Amino acid sequence: MTRRSSSRPASASRQSRPSTQVATPATPRGWVSFVGSGPGDPDLLTVRAAALLRSADVVVTEVAAHEPMVRALLGLPLEPTPDEKGPVFVDGGFGEDGQPLTHAARAKVVVREAKRGDAVVRLMAGDPFLHASGPEEAQACVKAGIAFEIVPGVSAAGAVPAYAGIPLTTKSTREVAVVAYAPKLDWTRYAHPATLVVLGAGEHLAELSDSLVAAGFDEDTPVAVTQHGTTTQQTTVTSTLAQLAADARSAVVGCPAVVVVGHVVDLREALSWFESKPLFGWRVLVPRTKEQAGSLSARLRGYGAVPEEVPTISVEPPRNPQQMDKALHGLVEGRYEWIAFTSVNAVKAVREKFEEYGLDARAFSGLKIACVGDKTAASLAAWGLRADLVPTGQQSAAGLLEDWPEYDELLDPINRVFLPRADIATENLVAGLIDKGWECDDVTAYRTVRAAPPPAPTRDAIKTGKFDAVVFTSSSTVRNLVGIAGKPHASTVIAVIGPATAKTAEEHGLRVDVLAAKPDVEVLVDALADFGAARRRALLDEGLPVTKPSERKPSARRRASSK
């Protein structure tokens, strides 16, 4: 990761500041915002935290995960580019010698950055004022005359147990004690029927259990240890104080971890909601264009999956724009009775051309509009236009043809249809419209170009079964993924959006596990989630541990495929 050098001159701030007529003070005035990043899930950032990060000149990080989290929030690439507009990231975890910074040394870094006159966000794990170095660093700002603010974050002490399905209080348990682990604490102070939350004890579970029993806790007291809480790597081990050390060893529990001690742990079996999501922790490959992957990935994350987007197609303008220009002139002049959009990309291409010519949706006056499906119609609606025809059955070119009216000389003053499509579109729609008496201008509105191969680690993961599932949203994504990265491993669950895509997948030697009921990405993800939920139930019914497809022995899948 790129970090600012400590010797960077003050004049090299993130962006130049506009000149004004107001006299500036001799010493630049910086500002420090101590911002809690929460326990790990980026979606738990507060609204105030997100706003400050978007306007920051400098972000002083605390852990390695902070910079990629902020980059994703700001829409920046994971790897910095020379001309990017964004905050400068400063490593607050380690010094230039590679050694961990003490609280005092980190405070000096924060003050140094603020003295340059920058808006500094000191991003801290959890909450700045709860078991964190926020108080010491804020006092350093006071001493240096630097103004600051505190933006609380969601604390791991409450959030991690909640994500594990463990309430900290109930009708019968009214008290909660939150303690940062230390070897010589007087644990007798907490030996009463309250909930005890211990932070930072992941590597000291044997010592903790021994100390609590020695302090008067019953050996049968329920205890839960959750590591990597609120993330898709979250795992929870439930035990008793007597068995905690052995159970944690067998589960390889480490840091970061949150320990909950008390009878509230018993409620986890009924209330576990996060780790029981149907696709929890599944690594899912999303081979789509970059522009189209967002909504699909968001829905996958909602089911607990970890989507990894691999562009397989790049959408580019046509090599020769004259055909498109001529068709748009004809549209404005009333040459067409219908325009048919067969994809969101087609809508985007036509809209961009309209904006290039200074036209707007009023140019569609008197023109009938057809869309191949609901998603395409929705993108049209965002432009302020309503589709006159959307298939009532199968949302595809075949479904569109089925509902398309025959040409009638008395009812239709013009018999021509404008089809702005991809360069690789099939001829079926054109042939079907001609059979119904229509003339078609089949125009290349955009080109689909095979993307560059993904990095070697991704290609290796695809071929060796490290992905749990892959979702194919078109036949071209199947062909292009196999072309640039190779065929997915036999243990990988294959989910496809429709029969045509399923046929292409099978032609490439892939076994289709999930077929969407209709060609819609949300329906496709829902179908994959149903598959995951059924698989989870089957494993539990057999008394087996819940594993991911990538953890299954590949030979079992190959035997199934050969039946």
Coordinates of C-alpha atoms in Angstrom, one line a residue:
M1 CA 0.0 0.0 0.0
T2 CA 1.2 3.5 -0.7
R3 CA 1.9 5.6 2.3
R4 CA 2.9 9.2 2.6
S5 CA 6.5 9.8 3.5
S6 CA 7.1 11.6 6.8
S7 CA 9.2 14.1 4.9
R8 CA 6.5 15.2 2.5
P9 CA 6.3 19.0 2.3
A10 CA 3.2 20.7 3.4
S11 CA 2.6 22.1 -0.1
A12 CA 2.0 18.6 -1.5
S13 CA -1.5 18.2 0.0
R14 CA -4.1 16.2 -1.7
Q15 CA -5.6 19.0 -3.7
S16 CA -4.8 22.6 -4.2
R17 CA -7.0 25.0 -2.2
P18 CA -8.8 27.8 -3.9
S19 CA -7.5 31.3 -3.5
T20 CA -9.6 33.8 -1.5
Q21 CA -9.5 37.4 -0.4
V22 CA -9.5 36.4 3.2
A23 CA -6.1 36.6 4.9
T24 CA -4.8 33.2 5.9
P25 CA -3.1 32.7 9.3
A26 CA 0.6 32.3 9.4
T27 CA 0.3 28.8 10.7
P28 CA -2.1 26.4 8.9
R29 CA -4.9 25.2 11.0
G30 CA -5.6 21.5 10.8
W31 CA -8.4 19.5 12.2
V32 CA -8.4 15.9 13.5
S33 CA -11.5 13.7 13.5
F34 CA -11.1 10.6 15.6
V35 CA -13.4 8.2 13.8
G36 CA -14.4 4.7 14.9
S37 CA -14.4 2.2 12.0
G38 CA -16.6 -0.3 13.9
P39 CA -15.8 -4.0 14.4
G40 CA -15.1 -5.0 10.9
D41 CA -18.2 -4.9 8.7
P42 CA -17.8 -1.8 6.5
D43 CA -21.6 -1.4 6.4
L44 CA -21.4 -0.5 10.1
L45 CA -19.6 2.8 9.5
T46 CA -21.7 5.7 10.7
V47 CA -23.1 8.3 8.3
R48 CA -20.8 10.9 9.9
A49 CA -17.8 8.7 9.6
A50 CA -18.5 8.1 5.8
A51 CA -18.9 11.9 5.3
L52 CA -15.6 12.7 7.0
L53 CA -13.7 10.1 5.0
R54 CA -15.1 11.5 1.7
S55 CA -13.8 15.0 2.6
A56 CA -10.5 14.0 4.3
D57 CA -7.1 15.2 3.1
V58 CA -5.3 12.6 5.1
V59 CA -6.4 9.3 6.6
V60 CA -4.2 7.9 9.4
T61 CA -5.0 4.1 9.5
E62 CA -4.7 1.7 12.3
V63 CA -5.0 -1.8 10.7
A64 CA -4.2 -3.1 7.2
A65 CA -7.9 -3.5 6.3
H66 CA -8.6 0.2 6.7
E67 CA -7.1 1.5 3.4
P68 CA -9.0 -0.9 1.1
M69 CA -12.2 -0.2 3.1
V70 CA -11.8 3.5 2.5
R71 CA -10.9 3.1 -1.1
A72 CA -14.0 1.0 -1.7
L73 CA -16.1 3.7 0.1
L74 CA -14.7 6.4 -2.1
G75 CA -14.8 4.4 -5.3
L76 CA -11.0 4.4 -5.7
P77 CA -9.1 1.4 -7.2
L78 CA -7.5 -0.9 -4.8
E79 CA -4.1 0.0 -6.0
P80 CA -3.3 3.7 -6.0
T81 CA -2.7 5.5 -9.3
P82 CA -0.5 8.6 -9.8
D83 CA -3.3 11.0 -10.8
E84 CA -6.1 9.8 -8.4
K85 CA -8.0 12.3 -6.4
G86 CA -8.4 11.0 -2.9
P87 CA -6.9 11.3 0.6
V88 CA -3.3 10.4 1.4
F89 CA -3.1 7.3 3.5
V90 CA -0.6 7.3 6.4
D91 CA 0.2 4.1 8.2
G92 CA -0.5 4.6 11.9
G93 CA 0.3 1.0 12.8
F94 CA 4.0 0.9 12.0
G95 CA 6.8 3.3 11.7
E96 CA 9.3 3.7 8.8
D97 CA 11.5 1.1 10.5
G98 CA 8.7 -1.4 10.3
Q99 CA 8.3 -1.6 14.1
P100 CA 4.8 -1.1 15.7
L101 CA 4.2 2.4 16.9
T102 CA 3.4 3.1 20.5
H103 CA 0.5 5.2 21.5
A104 CA 2.7 8.2 22.0
A105 CA 4.5 7.7 18.6
R106 CA 1.1 7.4 16.8
A107 CA -0.1 10.6 18.5
K108 CA 2.9 12.4 17.1
V109 CA 2.1 11.2 13.6
V110 CA -1.5 12.5 13.9
V111 CA -0.3 15.9 15.3
R112 CA 2.3 16.2 12.6
E113 CA -0.2 15.7 9.8
A114 CA -2.7 18.2 11.3
K115 CA 0.0 20.9 11.7
R116 CA 0.3 20.9 7.9
G117 CA -3.2 22.4 7.7
D118 CA -4.9 19.2 6.5
A119 CA -8.3 17.7 7.4
V120 CA -7.1 14.5 9.1
V121 CA -9.2 11.5 9.8
R122 CA -7.7 9.2 12.4
L123 CA -9.5 6.0 11.6
M124 CA -9.6 3.7 14.7
A125 CA -10.9 0.1 15.0
G126 CA -14.1 -0.1 17.0
D127 CA -14.7 3.1 19.0
P128 CA -12.1 5.8 19.7
F129 CA -12.9 6.0 23.4
L130 CA -13.5 2.4 24.3
H131 CA -10.4 0.2 24.8
A132 CA -8.6 2.3 22.2
S133 CA -5.8 4.9 22.2
G134 CA -8.2 7.7 21.4
P135 CA -7.9 9.5 24.7
E136 CA -4.1 9.6 24.6
E137 CA -4.0 10.9 21.0
A138 CA -6.7 13.5 21.7
Q139 CA -4.7 14.8 24.6
A140 CA -1.7 15.2 22.3
C141 CA -3.9 17.3 20.0
V142 CA -5.0 19.5 23.0
K143 CA -1.4 20.0 24.0
A144 CA -0.5 21.0 20.4
G145 CA -3.4 23.3 20.0
I146 CA -5.1 21.2 17.4
A147 CA -8.9 21.2 17.2
F148 CA -10.5 17.7 17.1
E149 CA -13.8 15.9 17.2
I150 CA -14.8 12.3 18.3
V151 CA -17.0 10.2 16.0
P152 CA -18.1 7.1 18.0
G153 CA -17.9 3.8 16.2
V154 CA -20.0 0.6 16.7
S155 CA -18.0 -1.2 19.4
A156 CA -17.0 -4.8 19.0
A157 CA -18.1 -5.4 22.6
G158 CA -21.7 -5.2 21.6
A159 CA -21.7 -5.7 17.8
V160 CA -19.7 -9.0 17.7
P161 CA -22.0 -10.8 20.2
A162 CA -25.0 -9.5 18.3
Y163 CA -23.6 -10.9 15.0
A164 CA -23.1 -14.2 16.9
G165 CA -26.7 -14.2 18.0
I166 CA -25.9 -13.6 21.7
P167 CA -27.9 -10.8 23.5
L168 CA -25.9 -9.2 26.3
T169 CA -28.9 -8.6 28.5
T170 CA -32.2 -10.4 29.0
K171 CA -35.1 -10.1 31.4
S172 CA -33.2 -12.1 33.9
T173 CA -29.7 -10.7 33.1
R174 CA -29.5 -6.9 33.6
E175 CA -25.8 -6.2 34.0
V176 CA -22.9 -6.3 31.5
A177 CA -19.2 -5.9 32.3
V178 CA -16.8 -5.2 29.5
V179 CA -13.1 -6.0 30.3
A180 CA -9.9 -5.8 28.3
Y181 CA -8.0 -8.9 29.2
A182 CA -4.9 -8.6 31.3
P183 CA -3.1 -11.4 33.2
K184 CA -3.3 -10.0 36.7
L185 CA -6.9 -8.7 36.8
D186 CA -9.0 -9.3 39.9
W187 CA -11.7 -11.4 38.3
T188 CA -13.5 -11.8 41.6
R189 CA -15.1 -8.4 40.9
Y190 CA -17.1 -10.0 38.0
A191 CA -18.1 -13.3 39.7
H192 CA -21.9 -12.6 39.8
P193 CA -24.8 -13.4 37.5
A194 CA -23.9 -10.7 35.0
T195 CA -22.8 -11.0 31.4
L196 CA -19.0 -10.7 31.1
V197 CA -17.5 -9.6 27.7
V198 CA -13.7 -10.0 27.5
L199 CA -11.8 -8.3 24.7
G200 CA -8.3 -9.3 23.6
A201 CA -8.2 -12.7 25.2
G202 CA -8.1 -14.8 22.0
E203 CA -4.6 -16.1 22.6
H204 CA -5.1 -16.5 26.4
L205 CA -8.3 -18.6 26.6
A206 CA -6.8 -21.3 28.9
E207 CA -5.5 -18.6 31.3
L208 CA -8.8 -16.8 31.2
S209 CA -10.9 -19.9 32.0
D210 CA -8.6 -20.9 34.8
S211 CA -8.7 -17.4 36.3
L212 CA -12.5 -17.2 36.1
V213 CA -13.0 -20.6 37.7
A214 CA -10.5 -19.6 40.4
A215 CA -12.5 -16.4 41.0
G216 CA -15.7 -18.3 41.7
F217 CA -17.3 -18.9 38.3
D218 CA -19.0 -22.3 37.9
E219 CA -17.1 -24.6 35.6
D220 CA -20.4 -25.2 33.7
T221 CA -20.9 -21.5 32.9
P222 CA -21.6 -21.2 29.1
V223 CA -19.0 -19.3 27.1
A224 CA -18.7 -18.2 23.5
V225 CA -15.6 -17.1 21.6
T226 CA -16.2 -15.2 18.3
Q227 CA -13.3 -14.4 16.1
H228 CA -13.3 -12.0 13.1
G229 CA -16.7 -10.8 14.2
T230 CA -19.1 -9.1 11.8
T231 CA -17.1 -10.2 8.8
T232 CA -17.7 -13.2 6.5
Q233 CA -14.8 -14.9 8.2
Q234 CA -16.7 -14.9 11.5
T235 CA -16.6 -18.2 13.5
T236 CA -18.0 -18.8 16.9
V237 CA -17.1 -21.6 19.3
T238 CA -19.5 -22.3 22.2
S239 CA -18.4 -24.2 25.2
T240 CA -18.2 -24.1 29.0
L241 CA -15.4 -22.7 31.1
A242 CA -14.2 -26.2 31.9
Q243 CA -13.9 -27.2 28.2
L244 CA -13.1 -23.8 26.7
A245 CA -9.3 -24.3 26.3
A246 CA -9.7 -27.7 24.6
D247 CA -12.6 -26.6 22.3
A248 CA -10.7 -23.5 21.3
R249 CA -7.6 -25.5 20.5
S250 CA -9.5 -27.8 18.3
A251 CA -11.2 -24.9 16.5
V252 CA -7.8 -23.0 16.1
V253 CA -9.2 -19.9 17.7
G254 CA -6.9 -16.9 17.6
C255 CA -7.2 -13.1 17.4
P256 CA -9.1 -10.9 17.1
A257 CA -11.7 -12.5 19.3
V258 CA -14.5 -11.5 21.6
V259 CA -15.4 -13.7 24.6
V260 CA -18.9 -13.7 26.2
V261 CA -19.3 -15.5 29.5
G262 CA -22.8 -16.1 31.0
H263 CA -26.1 -17.8 30.4
V264 CA -27.0 -15.5 27.6
V265 CA -24.7 -17.7 25.4
D266 CA -27.5 -20.4 25.6
L267 CA -29.7 -18.2 23.3
R268 CA -27.2 -18.4 20.4
E269 CA -28.6 -21.7 19.2
A270 CA -32.0 -20.1 18.5
L271 CA -30.8 -16.6 17.6
S272 CA -27.8 -17.2 15.4
W273 CA -28.7 -15.2 12.2
F274 CA -25.4 -14.1 10.6
E275 CA -23.4 -17.3 10.4
S276 CA -26.5 -19.2 9.4
K277 CA -27.1 -17.2 6.2
P278 CA -27.5 -19.5 3.2
L279 CA -24.3 -18.4 1.5
F280 CA -22.3 -17.4 4.5
G281 CA -18.6 -17.2 3.7
W282 CA -19.0 -18.5 0.2
R283 CA -16.5 -17.1 -2.2
V284 CA -18.6 -16.4 -5.3
L285 CA -17.1 -15.5 -8.7
V286 CA -19.1 -12.8 -10.6
P287 CA -18.0 -12.8 -14.2
R288 CA -19.7 -9.7 -15.6
T289 CA -18.9 -6.2 -17.0
K290 CA -17.7 -3.9 -14.3
E291 CA -20.7 -1.6 -14.7
Q292 CA -23.2 -4.5 -14.3
A293 CA -21.7 -6.4 -11.4
G294 CA -22.6 -4.0 -8.6
S295 CA -26.3 -4.9 -7.9
L296 CA -25.5 -8.7 -8.2
S297 CA -22.6 -8.5 -5.8
A298 CA -24.7 -6.4 -3.3
R299 CA -27.4 -9.1 -3.3
L300 CA -24.8 -11.8 -2.8
R301 CA -23.4 -10.0 0.2
G302 CA -26.9 -9.8 1.6
Y303 CA -26.9 -13.6 1.7
G304 CA -23.5 -13.7 3.4
A305 CA -21.4 -14.4 0.4
V306 CA -18.0 -12.8 -0.6
P307 CA -18.4 -11.8 -4.2
E308 CA -15.3 -11.4 -6.3
E309 CA -15.9 -9.6 -9.6
V310 CA -13.9 -10.7 -12.6
P311 CA -14.6 -8.6 -15.7
T312 CA -15.0 -10.9 -18.7
I313 CA -16.5 -8.4 -21.1
S314 CA -15.6 -4.8 -21.9
V315 CA -18.4 -2.7 -23.5
E316 CA -17.0 -0.3 -26.1
P317 CA -18.5 2.0 -28.7
P318 CA -18.9 0.6 -32.3
R319 CA -15.8 0.9 -34.5
N320 CA -17.9 2.8 -37.1
P321 CA -20.4 5.2 -35.5
Q322 CA -21.9 6.3 -38.7
Q323 CA -24.6 3.5 -38.7
M324 CA -25.7 4.6 -35.3
D325 CA -25.7 8.3 -36.2
K326 CA -27.8 7.6 -39.3
A327 CA -30.3 5.6 -37.2
L328 CA -30.7 8.3 -34.6
H329 CA -31.3 10.9 -37.3
G330 CA -34.0 8.6 -38.6
L331 CA -35.5 8.3 -35.2
V332 CA -35.8 12.0 -34.8
E333 CA -37.3 12.4 -38.3
G334 CA -40.0 9.8 -37.6
R335 CA -38.5 7.0 -39.7
Y336 CA -39.5 4.3 -37.2
E337 CA -42.7 2.9 -35.6
W338 CA -40.8 0.9 -32.9
I339 CA -37.5 0.9 -31.1
A340 CA -36.6 -2.3 -29.3
F341 CA -34.0 -2.4 -26.4
T342 CA -32.6 -5.9 -25.8
S343 CA -30.3 -4.9 -22.9
V344 CA -29.4 -2.2 -20.4
N345 CA -26.3 -1.6 -22.4
A346 CA -28.4 -0.7 -25.5
V347 CA -30.4 1.8 -23.4
K348 CA -27.1 3.3 -22.2
A349 CA -25.6 3.5 -25.7
V350 CA -28.6 5.3 -27.1
R351 CA -28.8 7.7 -24.2
E352 CA -25.2 8.6 -24.5
K353 CA -25.7 9.3 -28.2
F354 CA -28.7 11.5 -27.4
E355 CA -26.7 13.5 -24.9
E356 CA -23.9 13.8 -27.4
Y357 CA -26.3 15.5 -29.9
G358 CA -28.0 17.6 -27.2
L359 CA -31.3 15.6 -27.4
D360 CA -33.5 14.3 -24.6
A361 CA -36.4 11.9 -24.1
R362 CA -38.8 14.2 -26.0
A363 CA -37.3 12.9 -29.3
F364 CA -39.2 9.6 -28.6
S365 CA -42.5 11.3 -29.0
G366 CA -44.8 9.1 -31.1
L367 CA -42.4 6.2 -31.0
K368 CA -43.4 2.8 -29.5
I369 CA -40.8 1.3 -27.2
A370 CA -40.2 -2.4 -26.5
C371 CA -37.9 -3.8 -23.8
V372 CA -36.7 -7.4 -23.5
G373 CA -37.2 -7.5 -19.7
D374 CA -37.9 -5.7 -16.5
K375 CA -34.3 -4.6 -15.9
T376 CA -34.1 -3.0 -19.3
A377 CA -37.4 -1.3 -18.8
A378 CA -36.2 0.0 -15.4
S379 CA -33.1 1.5 -17.0
L380 CA -35.4 3.1 -19.5
A381 CA -37.7 4.4 -16.7
A382 CA -34.6 6.1 -15.1
W383 CA -34.4 8.1 -18.4
G384 CA -38.1 9.2 -17.9
L385 CA -39.5 6.8 -20.6
R386 CA -42.0 4.0 -20.2
A387 CA -41.9 0.8 -22.3
D388 CA -45.0 0.0 -24.3
L389 CA -44.1 -3.7 -24.6
V390 CA -42.3 -5.9 -22.1
P391 CA -42.7 -9.7 -22.5
T392 CA -45.4 -11.2 -20.2
G393 CA -43.7 -14.6 -20.3
Q394 CA -40.1 -15.4 -20.8
Q395 CA -37.9 -12.3 -20.7
S396 CA -35.8 -12.9 -23.7
A397 CA -35.7 -12.3 -27.4
A398 CA -38.0 -15.3 -27.9
G399 CA -40.4 -13.9 -25.3
L400 CA -40.4 -10.5 -26.9
L401 CA -41.2 -12.0 -30.3
E402 CA -44.0 -14.0 -28.9
D403 CA -45.8 -10.8 -27.7
W404 CA -44.8 -8.6 -30.6
P405 CA -47.8 -7.7 -32.8
E406 CA -48.0 -8.5 -36.5
Y407 CA -47.6 -5.6 -38.9
D408 CA -50.9 -4.2 -39.9
E409 CA -51.0 -1.8 -42.8
L410 CA -54.2 -0.1 -41.5
L411 CA -53.0 0.3 -37.9
D412 CA -49.3 0.9 -38.4
P413 CA -48.4 3.9 -40.5
I414 CA -44.7 2.9 -40.6
N415 CA -43.4 -0.7 -40.8
R416 CA -39.8 -0.1 -39.6
V417 CA -38.1 -1.1 -36.3
F418 CA -34.9 0.3 -34.9
L419 CA -32.8 -2.4 -33.1
P420 CA -29.8 -0.9 -31.3
R421 CA -27.8 -4.0 -30.2
A422 CA -24.5 -5.5 -29.5
D423 CA -22.2 -6.6 -32.3
I424 CA -22.5 -10.2 -31.3
A425 CA -26.4 -10.3 -31.1
T426 CA -28.1 -13.3 -32.7
E427 CA -30.3 -12.9 -35.8
N428 CA -33.3 -14.7 -34.3
L429 CA -35.1 -11.5 -33.3
V430 CA -34.6 -9.8 -36.6
A431 CA -35.7 -12.9 -38.5
G432 CA -38.8 -13.2 -36.3
L433 CA -39.8 -9.6 -36.8
I434 CA -39.4 -9.9 -40.6
D435 CA -41.7 -12.9 -40.4
K436 CA -44.3 -10.7 -38.7
G437 CA -44.1 -8.2 -41.6
W438 CA -41.7 -5.7 -40.1
E439 CA -38.5 -4.2 -41.6
C440 CA -35.6 -3.9 -39.2
D441 CA -32.6 -1.6 -39.0
D442 CA -30.3 -3.9 -36.9
V443 CA -27.7 -1.4 -35.7
T444 CA -24.5 -2.0 -33.7
A445 CA -24.9 0.3 -30.8
Y446 CA -21.9 -1.1 -28.8
R447 CA -19.3 -3.8 -29.0
T448 CA -18.6 -6.5 -26.5
V449 CA -14.9 -7.2 -26.2
R450 CA -13.3 -10.0 -24.2
A451 CA -11.6 -8.6 -21.2
A452 CA -8.0 -9.2 -20.2
P453 CA -7.2 -12.3 -18.2
P454 CA -7.6 -11.9 -14.4
P455 CA -4.4 -12.1 -12.2
A456 CA -2.7 -15.5 -11.8
P457 CA -4.0 -16.1 -8.3
T458 CA -7.6 -15.7 -9.5
R459 CA -7.1 -18.0 -12.4
D460 CA -5.5 -20.6 -10.1
A461 CA -8.5 -20.3 -7.7
I462 CA -10.9 -20.8 -10.6
K463 CA -9.2 -24.0 -11.8
T464 CA -8.5 -25.5 -8.4
G465 CA -11.9 -25.1 -6.8
K466 CA -11.2 -22.3 -4.4
F467 CA -14.4 -20.6 -5.4
D468 CA -17.6 -22.0 -3.9
A469 CA -19.8 -20.8 -6.8
V470 CA -19.9 -18.9 -10.0
V471 CA -22.9 -17.0 -11.4
F472 CA -23.2 -16.8 -15.2
T473 CA -25.6 -14.1 -16.5
S474 CA -25.2 -14.8 -20.2
S475 CA -23.7 -17.3 -22.6
S476 CA -20.9 -14.8 -23.4
T477 CA -19.8 -14.7 -19.8
V478 CA -19.4 -18.5 -19.9
R479 CA -17.4 -18.4 -23.1
N480 CA -15.3 -15.5 -22.1
L481 CA -14.5 -16.7 -18.6
V482 CA -13.4 -20.1 -19.9
G483 CA -11.4 -18.3 -22.6
I484 CA -9.5 -15.9 -20.3
A485 CA -9.3 -18.0 -17.1
G486 CA -10.1 -21.6 -17.8
K487 CA -12.9 -23.9 -16.8
P488 CA -14.2 -23.7 -13.2
H489 CA -13.3 -26.7 -11.0
A490 CA -15.8 -29.6 -10.7
S491 CA -16.5 -28.8 -7.0
T492 CA -17.7 -25.2 -7.9
V493 CA -21.4 -24.7 -7.9
I494 CA -22.6 -23.4 -11.3
A495 CA -25.5 -21.0 -11.3
V496 CA -26.9 -19.7 -14.6
I497 CA -29.6 -17.1 -15.6
G498 CA -31.5 -19.0 -18.2
P499 CA -31.8 -22.1 -20.5
A500 CA -29.5 -20.6 -23.2
T501 CA -26.8 -19.9 -20.7
A502 CA -27.2 -23.4 -19.2
K503 CA -26.8 -24.9 -22.7
T504 CA -23.6 -23.0 -23.3
A505 CA -22.2 -24.0 -19.8
E506 CA -23.0 -27.6 -20.6
E507 CA -21.3 -27.3 -24.0
H508 CA -18.2 -26.2 -22.1
G509 CA -18.3 -29.3 -19.9
L510 CA -19.9 -27.6 -16.8
R511 CA -22.6 -29.2 -14.7
V512 CA -25.3 -26.7 -14.0
D513 CA -26.6 -26.8 -10.4
V514 CA -28.8 -23.7 -10.3
L515 CA -31.1 -22.4 -13.0
A516 CA -33.0 -19.1 -12.4
A517 CA -36.8 -19.3 -12.8
K518 CA -36.6 -16.2 -15.1
P519 CA -33.7 -14.3 -16.6
D520 CA -33.2 -11.8 -13.8
V521 CA -30.0 -11.4 -11.7
E522 CA -31.9 -11.0 -8.5
V523 CA -33.9 -14.2 -9.2
L524 CA -30.6 -15.9 -10.0
V525 CA -29.0 -14.9 -6.7
D526 CA -32.1 -15.9 -4.8
A527 CA -32.0 -19.3 -6.5
L528 CA -28.4 -19.8 -5.5
A529 CA -29.3 -18.8 -1.9
D530 CA -32.1 -21.4 -1.9
F531 CA -29.5 -24.0 -3.1
G532 CA -27.2 -23.0 -0.3
A533 CA -29.9 -23.2 2.3
A534 CA -31.0 -26.6 1.1
R535 CA -27.4 -27.8 1.2
R536 CA -27.0 -26.5 4.7
R537 CA -30.1 -28.2 6.0
A538 CA -29.1 -31.5 4.4
L539 CA -25.7 -31.4 6.2
L540 CA -27.3 -30.6 9.5
D541 CA -29.9 -33.3 9.1
E542 CA -27.1 -35.8 8.5
G543 CA -25.3 -34.6 11.6
L544 CA -22.4 -33.3 9.6
P545 CA -20.6 -30.0 10.0
V546 CA -21.7 -27.2 7.7
T547 CA -18.9 -26.8 5.1
K548 CA -18.6 -24.7 1.9
P549 CA -18.5 -26.4 -1.5
S550 CA -14.8 -25.4 -1.8
E551 CA -14.1 -27.5 1.3
R552 CA -15.8 -30.6 -0.2
K553 CA -13.5 -33.4 -1.5
P554 CA -13.4 -32.9 -5.2
S555 CA -13.6 -36.6 -6.0
A556 CA -17.2 -36.6 -4.6
R557 CA -18.3 -34.0 -7.1
R558 CA -16.6 -35.8 -10.0
R559 CA -18.4 -39.1 -9.1
A560 CA -21.7 -37.2 -9.0
S561 CA -21.0 -35.6 -12.4
S562 CA -20.3 -39.0 -14.0
K563 CA -23.7 -40.5 -13.0

